[in-house]
Short mmCIF file of C-alpha atoms in Angstrom, two decimals:
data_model
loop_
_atom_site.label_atom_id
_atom_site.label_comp_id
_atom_site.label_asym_id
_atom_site.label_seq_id
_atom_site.Cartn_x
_atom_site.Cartn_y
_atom_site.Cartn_z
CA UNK A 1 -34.94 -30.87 38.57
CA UNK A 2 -34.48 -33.58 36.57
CA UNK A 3 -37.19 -32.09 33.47
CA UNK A 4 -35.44 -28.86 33.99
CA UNK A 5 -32.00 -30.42 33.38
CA UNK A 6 -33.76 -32.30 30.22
CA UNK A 7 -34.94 -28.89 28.78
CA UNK A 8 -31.49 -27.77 28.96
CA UNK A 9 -29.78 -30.68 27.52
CA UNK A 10 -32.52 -30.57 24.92
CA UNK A 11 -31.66 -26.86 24.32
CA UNK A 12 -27.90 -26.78 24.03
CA UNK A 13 -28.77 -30.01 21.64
CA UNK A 14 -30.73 -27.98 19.15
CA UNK A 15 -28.06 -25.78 19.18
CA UNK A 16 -25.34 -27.41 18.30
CA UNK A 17 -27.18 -28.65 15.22
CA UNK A 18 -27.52 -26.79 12.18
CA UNK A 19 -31.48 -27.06 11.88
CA UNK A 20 -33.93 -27.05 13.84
CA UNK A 21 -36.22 -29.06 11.37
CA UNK A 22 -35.92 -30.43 8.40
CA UNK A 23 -38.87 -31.69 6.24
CA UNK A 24 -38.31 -35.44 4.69
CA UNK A 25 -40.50 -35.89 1.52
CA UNK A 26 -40.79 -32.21 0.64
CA UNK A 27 -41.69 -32.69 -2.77
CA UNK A 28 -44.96 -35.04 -2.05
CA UNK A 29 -48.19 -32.97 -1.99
CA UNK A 30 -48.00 -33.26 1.97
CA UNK A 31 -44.40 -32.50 1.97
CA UNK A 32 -45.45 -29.15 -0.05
CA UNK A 33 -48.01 -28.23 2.36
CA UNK A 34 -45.96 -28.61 5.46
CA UNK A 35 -42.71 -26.10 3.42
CA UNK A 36 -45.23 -23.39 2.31
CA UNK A 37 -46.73 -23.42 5.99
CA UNK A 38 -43.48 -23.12 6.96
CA UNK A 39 -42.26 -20.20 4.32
CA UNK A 40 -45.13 -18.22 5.28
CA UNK A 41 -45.27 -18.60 9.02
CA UNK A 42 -41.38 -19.40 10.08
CA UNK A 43 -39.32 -17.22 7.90
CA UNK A 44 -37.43 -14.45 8.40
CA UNK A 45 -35.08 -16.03 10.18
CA UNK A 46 -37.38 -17.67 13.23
CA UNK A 47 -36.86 -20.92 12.92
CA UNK A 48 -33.68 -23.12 11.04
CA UNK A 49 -35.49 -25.41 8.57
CA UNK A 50 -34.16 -27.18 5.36
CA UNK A 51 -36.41 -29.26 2.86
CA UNK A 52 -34.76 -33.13 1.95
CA UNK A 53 -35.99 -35.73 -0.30
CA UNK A 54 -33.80 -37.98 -2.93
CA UNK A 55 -34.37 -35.47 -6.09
CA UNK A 56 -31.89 -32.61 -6.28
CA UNK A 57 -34.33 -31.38 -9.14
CA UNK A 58 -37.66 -31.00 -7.76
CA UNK A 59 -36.34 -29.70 -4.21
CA UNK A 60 -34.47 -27.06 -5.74
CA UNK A 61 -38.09 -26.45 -7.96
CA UNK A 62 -39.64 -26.36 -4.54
CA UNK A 63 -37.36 -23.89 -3.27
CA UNK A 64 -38.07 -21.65 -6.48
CA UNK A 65 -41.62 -21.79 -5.79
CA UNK A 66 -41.22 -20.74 -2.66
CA UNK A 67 -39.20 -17.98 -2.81
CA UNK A 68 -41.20 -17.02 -5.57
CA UNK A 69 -44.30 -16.92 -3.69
CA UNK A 70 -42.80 -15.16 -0.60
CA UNK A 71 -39.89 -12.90 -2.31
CA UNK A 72 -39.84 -10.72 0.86
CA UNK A 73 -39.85 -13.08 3.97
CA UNK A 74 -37.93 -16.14 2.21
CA UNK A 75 -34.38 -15.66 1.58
CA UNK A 76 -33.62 -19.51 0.85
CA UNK A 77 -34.66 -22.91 1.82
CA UNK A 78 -31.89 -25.42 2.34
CA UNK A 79 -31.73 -28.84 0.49
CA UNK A 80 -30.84 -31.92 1.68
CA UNK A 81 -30.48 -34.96 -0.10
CA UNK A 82 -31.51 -38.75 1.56
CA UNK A 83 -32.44 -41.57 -0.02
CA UNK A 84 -34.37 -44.02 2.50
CA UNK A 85 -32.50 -46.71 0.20
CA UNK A 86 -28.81 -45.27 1.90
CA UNK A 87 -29.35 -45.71 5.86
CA UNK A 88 -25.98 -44.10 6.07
CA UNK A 89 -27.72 -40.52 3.76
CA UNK A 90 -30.15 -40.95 6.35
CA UNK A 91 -28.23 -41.09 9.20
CA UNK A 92 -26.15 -38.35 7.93
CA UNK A 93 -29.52 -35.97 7.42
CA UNK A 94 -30.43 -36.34 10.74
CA UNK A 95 -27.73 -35.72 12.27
CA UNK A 96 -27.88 -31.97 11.33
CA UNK A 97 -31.58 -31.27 12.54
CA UNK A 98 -33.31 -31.64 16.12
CA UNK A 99 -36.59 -32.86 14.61
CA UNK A 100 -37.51 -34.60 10.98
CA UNK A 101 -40.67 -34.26 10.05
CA UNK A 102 -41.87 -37.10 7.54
CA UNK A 103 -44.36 -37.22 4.68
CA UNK A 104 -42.95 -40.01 2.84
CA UNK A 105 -45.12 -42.98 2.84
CA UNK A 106 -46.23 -46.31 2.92
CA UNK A 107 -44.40 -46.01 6.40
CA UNK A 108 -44.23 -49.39 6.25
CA UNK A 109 -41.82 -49.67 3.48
CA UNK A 110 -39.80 -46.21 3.73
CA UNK A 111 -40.15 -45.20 7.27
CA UNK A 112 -38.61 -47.65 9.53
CA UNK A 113 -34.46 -46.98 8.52
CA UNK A 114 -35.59 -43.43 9.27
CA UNK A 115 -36.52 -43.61 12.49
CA UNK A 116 -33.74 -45.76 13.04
CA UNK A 117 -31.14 -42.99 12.07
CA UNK A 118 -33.06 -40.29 14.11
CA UNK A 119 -32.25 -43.01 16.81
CA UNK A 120 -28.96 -43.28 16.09
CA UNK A 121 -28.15 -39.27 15.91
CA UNK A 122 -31.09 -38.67 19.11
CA UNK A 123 -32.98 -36.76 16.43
CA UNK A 124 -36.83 -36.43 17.45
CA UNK A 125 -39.04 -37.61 14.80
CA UNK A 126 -42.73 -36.85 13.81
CA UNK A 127 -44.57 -38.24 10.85
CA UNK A 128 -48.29 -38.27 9.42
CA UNK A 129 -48.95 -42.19 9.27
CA UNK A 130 -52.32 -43.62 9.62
CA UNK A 131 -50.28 -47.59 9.42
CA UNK A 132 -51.52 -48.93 12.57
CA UNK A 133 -50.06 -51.80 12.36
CA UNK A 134 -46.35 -50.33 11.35
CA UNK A 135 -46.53 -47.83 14.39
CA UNK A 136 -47.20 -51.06 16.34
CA UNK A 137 -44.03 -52.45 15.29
CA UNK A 138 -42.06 -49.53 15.59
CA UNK A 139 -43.52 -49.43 19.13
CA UNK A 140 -42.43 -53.01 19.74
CA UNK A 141 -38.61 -52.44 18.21
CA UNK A 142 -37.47 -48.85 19.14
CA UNK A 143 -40.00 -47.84 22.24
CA UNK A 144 -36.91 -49.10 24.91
CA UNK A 145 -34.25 -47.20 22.86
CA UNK A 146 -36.24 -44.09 22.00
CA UNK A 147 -37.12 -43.59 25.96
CA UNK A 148 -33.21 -44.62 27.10
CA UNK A 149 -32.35 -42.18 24.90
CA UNK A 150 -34.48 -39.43 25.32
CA UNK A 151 -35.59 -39.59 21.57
CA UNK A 152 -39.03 -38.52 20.80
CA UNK A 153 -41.06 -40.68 18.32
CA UNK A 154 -44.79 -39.44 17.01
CA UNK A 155 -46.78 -40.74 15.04
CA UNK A 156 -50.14 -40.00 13.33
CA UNK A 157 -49.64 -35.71 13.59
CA UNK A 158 -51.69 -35.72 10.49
CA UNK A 159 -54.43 -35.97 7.78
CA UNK A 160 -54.67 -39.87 8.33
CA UNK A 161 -55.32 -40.35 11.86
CA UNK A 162 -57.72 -37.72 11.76
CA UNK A 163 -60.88 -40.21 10.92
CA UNK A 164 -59.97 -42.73 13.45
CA UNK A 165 -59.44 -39.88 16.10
CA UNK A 166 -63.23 -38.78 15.36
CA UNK A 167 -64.42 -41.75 15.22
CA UNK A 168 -63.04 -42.00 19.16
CA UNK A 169 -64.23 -38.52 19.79
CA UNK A 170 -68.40 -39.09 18.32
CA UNK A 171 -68.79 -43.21 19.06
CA UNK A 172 -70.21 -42.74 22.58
CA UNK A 173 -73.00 -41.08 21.43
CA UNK A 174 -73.28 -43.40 18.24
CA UNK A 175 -75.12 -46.25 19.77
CA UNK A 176 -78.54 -44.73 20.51
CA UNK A 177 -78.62 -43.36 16.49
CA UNK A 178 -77.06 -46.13 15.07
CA UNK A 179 -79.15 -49.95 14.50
CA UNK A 180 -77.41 -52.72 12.87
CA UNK A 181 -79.48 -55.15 11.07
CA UNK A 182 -78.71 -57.90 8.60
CA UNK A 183 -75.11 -58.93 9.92
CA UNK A 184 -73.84 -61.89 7.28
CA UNK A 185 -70.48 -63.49 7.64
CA UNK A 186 -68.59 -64.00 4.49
CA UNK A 187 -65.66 -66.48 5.25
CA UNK A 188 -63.52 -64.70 7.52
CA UNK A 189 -65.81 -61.24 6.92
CA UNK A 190 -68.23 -59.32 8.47
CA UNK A 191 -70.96 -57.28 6.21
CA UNK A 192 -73.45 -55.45 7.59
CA UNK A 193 -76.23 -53.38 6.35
CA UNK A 194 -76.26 -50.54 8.79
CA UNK A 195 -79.10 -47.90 8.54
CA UNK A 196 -80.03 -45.10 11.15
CA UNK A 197 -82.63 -45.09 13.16
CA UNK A 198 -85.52 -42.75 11.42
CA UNK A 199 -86.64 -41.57 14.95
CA UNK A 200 -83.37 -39.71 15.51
CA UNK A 201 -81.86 -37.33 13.27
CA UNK A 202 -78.87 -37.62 11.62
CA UNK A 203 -75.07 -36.92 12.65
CA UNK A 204 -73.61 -34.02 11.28
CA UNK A 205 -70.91 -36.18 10.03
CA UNK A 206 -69.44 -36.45 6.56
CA UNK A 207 -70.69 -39.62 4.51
CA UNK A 208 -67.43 -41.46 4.72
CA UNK A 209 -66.97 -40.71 8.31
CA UNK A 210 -70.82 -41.75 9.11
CA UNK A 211 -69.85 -45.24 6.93
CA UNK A 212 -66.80 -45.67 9.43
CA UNK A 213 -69.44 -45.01 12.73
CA UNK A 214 -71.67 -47.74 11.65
CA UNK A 215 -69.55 -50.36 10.58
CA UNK A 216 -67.89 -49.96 13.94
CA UNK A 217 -71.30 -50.19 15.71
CA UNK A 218 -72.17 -53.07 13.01
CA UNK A 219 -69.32 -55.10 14.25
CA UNK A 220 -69.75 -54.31 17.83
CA UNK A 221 -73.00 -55.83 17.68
CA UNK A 222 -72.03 -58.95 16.10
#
């Protein structure tokens, strides 16, 4: 009963508001992405979205692109304008969508007042971080609120978590391919020269990714 009365709260919620999403940091290369996934998948009238971001001029150039690109299932993107300078512009942009979707890093410097207004106006909230440590502290300050209030916060829906996630996903089977040899300590450092085992074959693993898997395993060992 009590999830069923949530989903309708939820629902009469995005209702009343006059998106359903909104897209903050539109006109950053992942902010352009996420619109033109949007334009091509969600338009015709399927889903209320609006792009925001602090420069009138390159949203609206956005928007042009857009409808440019899809003339006959994009009719026109709304703009809003926030600057994460002016908590109150903030406040005030998320207080007309359910959900913000963020793209505007370092986190750690532009993405904390944000969250804070989507607190504020119970706006759920969903960004692309990979700032560990700044999803920690948003954890430790707004965690109580967000669940009191029903407020979803996410974190890490994006390119940047990605390598850590696979790194979780291929490490237990790391170990048997993987020796560490030559571990030096450098003040408060830890090199290692890692090298795989010749006996086994290699993962099927990008370079950088394989670096991340054996300095893991490097630093385990220590």
């Amino acid at each position: 009963l009590d999830s069923k009365r949530e989903e309708t709260m939820e629902a009469e919620r995005a209702k009343e508001r006059e998106f359903e999403l909104v897209i903050w940091g539109a006109t950053g290369f992942t902010g352009k992405l996420v619109s033109e996934y949007l334009a091509k998948e969600y338009s015709g009238g399927d889903l209320r979205w609006a792009i925001a971001g602090r420069d009138e001029a390159k949203l609206k150039k956005i928007v042009d692109e857009l409808l440019l690109k899809y003339p006959t299932r994009l009719k026109n993107v709304p703009v809003i304008l926030a600057d994460s300078g002016n908590p109150q512009s903030l406040v005030a942009m998320t207080g007309r969508t359910s959900v913000v979707i963020s793209t505007v890093g370092p986190f750690a410097k532009y993405g904390t007042e944000l969250v804070r207004a989507c607190l504020k106006t119970k706006t759920h909230y969903a960004d692309i971080t990979g700032e560990a440590t700044w999803v920690k502290s948003i954890i430790n300050e707004f965690h109580e609120t967000a669940e009191k209030e029903g407020v979803y916060i996410i974190n890490c829906c994006g390119m940047d978590c990605i390598p850590s996630d696979l790194n979780a996903l291929y490490l237990p089977i790391v170990p048997k391919r993987i020796m560490a040899k030559n571990v030096v300590k450098l003040e408060d450092t830890t090199v290692s020269k890692v090298q795989l085992d010749p006996q086994e074959e290699q993962l099927p693993l990008s370079s950088t990714l394989l670096t991340k898997l054996q300095q893991v395993k490097a630093l385990h060992a220590v």
